[in-house]
């Protein structure tokens, strides 16, 4: 079959570049030889038209509102799978057999405790520090406690570090929460599943027995699944770029945590609930819709819009349904925030400004309502996103490290600064 090529004409020269085809989705123009052939760079701030890597982990069709983890649609996984099974799928590429899942579950369960010395590490933070500030610190500090799994050239150490990160991130997150509310840390328990263990570490106290509500645990497990991976988003790209320098996995995941914290990215779930609370009543929605459309007002509808989805985020659909179920389970009738969210969505989806820009609710629009109802403060919302996304970051990092084409990431620029000039002595300035 003749190779497909893209032609670029510059002046009287025409250059050809191979067009590469994936299994699904847009083809790519391989421009790796562009600079050596033409002396020109491409220009794509924000990477709106750039494929930064090959990957076989997650596929998104933004126009269809489709999300596949290793080919499986997110709505099927949300309904039929579990977070740990999804972790196995993302890490190893196939759904596990019964015995493989049991073995993986046991392996993760046995790595949930953290080095006791890490308890003292938390004590260096102010109690009122934002939990994401704590997480950025303690995840990076994992390299100081688990340096026997930081050699990225040793596949065995890469595997151990991956399991340690996935297993310990809920423990670190629960410790950040406990520390922020002045309660003692709660050790993980091996008789509880991943989501139940997390709820137990967050909400149990030594003074009394804590019983996990299985329906709430199921909702948490589902929220983890919905957030597990999402192609080359900002924090995943941060993890890949950090990993391209052969930095250790804990440092790379800490970089991902830091990037996720931004309100334009994972921090939007905290910002979205704060926005819904600020709106307060259905009557005030038009005022905020007007602000979101006003170019002179930096306000944006948090939890709305997406770089890739130009249709309804498939995760938001599942999240809205889960919000209704959780509020029913908890007997939180007509939760005003959920009413405001649903009416805000209805109005926005009929408004020309949002329609022509294809702005729909994203994964962060409803998640805060659930997390708030379960008992988490808004400051913990992005921490929970980081817990769930750790498996995606790890899977993408492992894929990048194992890629024979791996190179250190080093973008270039369009330089607008001063051309070369001679130093002027201060007496002459
Ligand atoms: C996540 O990438 C991922 O996959 C991320 C994520 C994942 O799972 O990893 O899905 C998780 O980060 C979801 C997104 C969470 N962020 C928010 O909800 C914050 C609010 N959303 C916006 O900041 C914005 O929509 C972004 C950042 C999400 C996307 O921005 P883009 O694609 O760069 O879009 P843009 O800024 O170029 O906006 C296009 C137009 C602009 O108007 P015009 O200049 O064309 O007139 O749409 C407007 C924007 O002003 N716009 C909004 C808006 N989002 C975009 N206007 C009002 N409210 C909004 N939320």
Coordinates of N, CA and C and ligand atoms in Angstrom, one line a residue, residues 46 48 60 67 226-236 260 262-269 271-272 289 291-295 299-310 313 315 353-354 356-360 362-365 385 389 393, ligand 1:
X46 N -0.5 25.4 23.7 CA -1.6 24.6 24.3 C -1.9 23.3 23.6
X48 N -3.2 22.3 20.8 CA -4.6 22.0 20.4 C -4.6 21.1 19.2
X60 N -10.4 9.1 23.3 CA -11.6 10.0 23.5 C -12.0 10.5 22.1
X67 N -15.6 7.9 25.5 CA -14.4 7.6 26.3 C -14.2 6.1 26.4
X226 N -14.4 6.7 37.1 CA -14.7 7.8 36.1 C -13.5 8.7 35.9
X227 N -12.7 8.8 37.0 CA -11.6 9.7 37.0 C -10.2 9.1 36.6
X228 N -10.2 7.8 36.4 CA -9.0 7.0 36.4 C -8.0 7.4 35.3
X229 N -8.4 7.7 34.1 CA -7.5 8.2 33.1 C -8.2 9.0 32.0
X230 N -7.5 9.8 31.3 CA -8.2 10.6 30.3 C -7.3 11.1 29.2
X231 N -6.5 10.2 28.6 CA -5.7 10.5 27.4 C -4.6 11.5 27.9
X232 N -4.2 12.4 27.0 CA -3.0 13.2 27.3 C -3.4 14.6 27.9
X233 N -4.2 14.6 28.9 CA -4.6 15.8 29.6 C -3.4 16.5 30.2
X234 N -3.6 17.7 30.8 CA -2.5 18.5 31.3 C -1.7 17.8 32.3
X235 N -2.3 17.2 33.3 CA -1.5 16.5 34.3 C -0.8 15.3 33.8
X236 N -1.5 14.5 33.0 CA -0.8 13.3 32.4 C 0.4 13.7 31.5
X260 N -2.6 19.0 38.4 CA -4.0 18.7 38.5 C -4.7 19.8 39.4
X262 N -4.7 22.9 39.5 CA -5.2 24.1 38.9 C -6.7 24.1 38.6
X263 N -7.4 25.2 38.9 CA -8.8 25.2 38.7 C -9.3 25.1 37.3
X264 N -8.4 25.2 36.3 CA -8.8 25.0 34.9 C -8.8 23.5 34.7
X265 N -8.2 22.7 35.6 CA -8.1 21.3 35.4 C -8.8 20.5 36.5
X266 N -8.0 19.8 37.3 CA -8.7 19.0 38.4 C -9.3 19.9 39.5
X267 N -8.7 21.1 39.6 CA -9.2 22.0 40.7 C -10.6 22.5 40.4
X268 N -11.2 22.1 39.2 CA -12.5 22.6 38.8 C -13.6 22.0 39.7
X269 N -13.4 20.8 40.2 CA -14.5 20.2 41.0 C -14.7 21.0 42.3
X271 N -13.8 24.2 42.6 CA -14.3 25.6 42.1 C -15.8 25.5 41.7
X272 N -16.2 24.3 41.1 CA -17.6 24.2 40.6 C -18.6 24.2 41.8
X289 N -24.7 33.5 34.5 CA -24.6 33.1 33.0 C -24.1 34.4 32.3
X291 N -22.3 36.8 33.5 CA -20.9 37.0 33.9 C -20.0 36.1 33.0
X292 N -20.5 34.8 32.9 CA -19.7 33.8 32.1 C -19.5 34.2 30.7
X293 N -20.5 35.0 30.2 CA -20.4 35.4 28.8 C -19.7 36.7 28.6
X294 N -19.5 37.4 29.7 CA -18.9 38.8 29.6 C -17.4 38.7 29.5
X295 N -16.9 39.1 28.3 CA -15.4 39.0 28.1 C -14.6 39.8 29.1
X299 N -14.8 35.5 35.2 CA -15.6 34.4 35.6 C -15.9 33.4 34.5
X300 N -15.7 32.2 34.8 CA -16.2 31.1 33.9 C -17.0 30.2 34.6
X301 N -18.0 29.5 33.9 CA -18.8 28.5 34.6 C -17.9 27.3 34.9
X302 N -17.6 27.1 36.1 CA -16.7 26.0 36.5 C -17.4 24.6 36.4
X303 N -16.7 23.7 35.8 CA -17.4 22.4 35.5 C -18.0 22.4 34.2
X304 N -17.8 23.5 33.4 CA -18.3 23.5 32.0 C -17.2 23.7 31.0
X305 N -17.4 23.1 29.9 CA -16.4 23.2 28.8 C -15.3 22.2 28.9
X306 N -14.7 22.0 27.8 CA -13.6 21.0 27.8 C -12.8 21.1 26.5
X307 N -11.4 20.9 26.6 CA -10.6 21.1 25.4 C -11.0 20.0 24.4
X308 N -11.4 18.8 24.8 CA -11.6 17.8 23.8 C -13.1 17.5 23.6
X309 N -13.9 17.4 24.7 CA -15.3 17.1 24.5 C -16.0 18.4 23.9
X310 N -16.6 18.2 22.8 CA -17.5 19.2 22.2 C -18.9 18.7 22.1
X313 N -19.8 15.4 28.2 CA -18.8 14.5 28.8 C -19.4 13.3 29.3
X315 N -18.7 11.1 31.3 CA -18.5 10.9 32.7 C -19.5 11.8 33.5
X353 N -24.6 31.3 23.4 CA -23.2 31.4 23.7 C -22.6 30.1 24.0
X354 N -23.2 29.2 24.8 CA -22.7 27.9 25.2 C -22.9 26.9 24.0
X356 N -23.0 27.6 20.7 CA -22.1 27.7 19.5 C -20.7 27.4 19.9
X357 N -20.3 27.5 21.2 CA -19.0 27.1 21.6 C -18.9 25.7 22.1
X358 N -20.0 25.0 22.0 CA -20.1 23.5 22.3 C -19.6 23.3 23.8
X359 N -20.1 24.1 24.7 CA -19.7 24.0 26.1 C -20.7 23.2 26.8
X360 N -20.3 22.1 27.3 CA -21.2 21.1 28.1 C -20.7 20.9 29.5
X362 N -18.8 19.1 32.3 CA -17.7 18.1 32.3 C -17.7 17.3 33.6
X363 N -16.7 16.4 33.7 CA -16.7 15.5 34.9 C -16.7 16.2 36.2
X364 N -16.3 17.5 36.2 CA -16.2 18.2 37.5 C -17.5 18.9 37.9
X365 N -18.5 18.9 37.0 CA -19.7 19.7 37.3 C -20.6 19.1 38.4
X385 N -9.7 13.4 43.2 CA -9.4 13.3 41.8 C -8.0 12.7 41.6
X389 N -6.8 9.4 39.7 CA -6.0 9.6 38.5 C -4.6 9.0 38.6
X393 N -2.0 8.1 35.5 CA -0.7 8.7 35.4 C 0.4 7.5 35.4
Ligands
LIG1 C1 -10.7 18.6 33.5 O1 -8.1 17.7 29.4 C2 -8.8 16.8 30.1 O2 -9.0 15.7 29.7 C3 -9.1 17.3 31.5 C4 -10.1 16.4 32.3 C5 -9.4 15.1 32.7 O3 -10.2 14.2 33.0 O4 -8.2 15.1 32.9 O5 -11.2 16.2 31.6 C6 -10.5 17.1 33.7 O6 -9.8 19.3 33.6 C7 -12.1 19.0 33.0 C8 -12.1 20.6 32.8 C9 -12.3 21.2 34.1 N1 -12.2 22.7 34.0 C10 -13.3 23.5 34.1 O7 -14.4 23.1 34.3 C11 -12.9 25.0 34.2 C12 -13.9 25.8 33.3 N2 -13.6 25.4 31.9 C13 -12.8 26.3 31.1 O8 -11.8 26.9 31.8 C14 -12.4 25.6 29.8 O9 -13.6 25.1 29.2 C15 -11.3 24.6 29.7 C16 -10.1 25.0 30.3 C17 -11.8 23.3 30.3 C18 -11.1 24.3 28.2 O10 -10.6 25.4 27.7 P1 -10.2 25.5 26.1 O11 -10.5 24.3 25.4 O12 -8.8 26.0 26.1 O13 -11.3 26.5 25.6 P2 -11.0 28.0 25.4 O14 -10.5 28.6 26.7 O15 -10.3 28.2 24.2 O16 -12.6 28.5 25.3 C19 -13.2 28.5 24.0 C20 -14.3 29.6 24.2 C21 -13.8 30.9 24.7 O17 -14.7 31.9 24.3 P3 -14.2 32.8 22.9 O18 -12.8 33.3 23.2 O19 -14.3 31.7 21.8 O20 -15.3 33.8 22.8 O21 -15.3 29.1 25.1 C22 -15.3 30.0 26.3 C23 -14.0 30.8 26.2 O22 -14.1 32.0 26.8 N3 -15.3 29.1 27.4 C24 -16.1 29.4 28.5 C25 -15.9 28.3 29.4 N4 -15.0 27.4 28.8 C26 -14.7 27.9 27.6 N5 -16.9 30.4 28.8 C27 -17.5 30.4 30.0 N6 -17.4 29.4 30.9 C28 -16.6 28.3 30.6 N7 -16.5 27.3 31.5

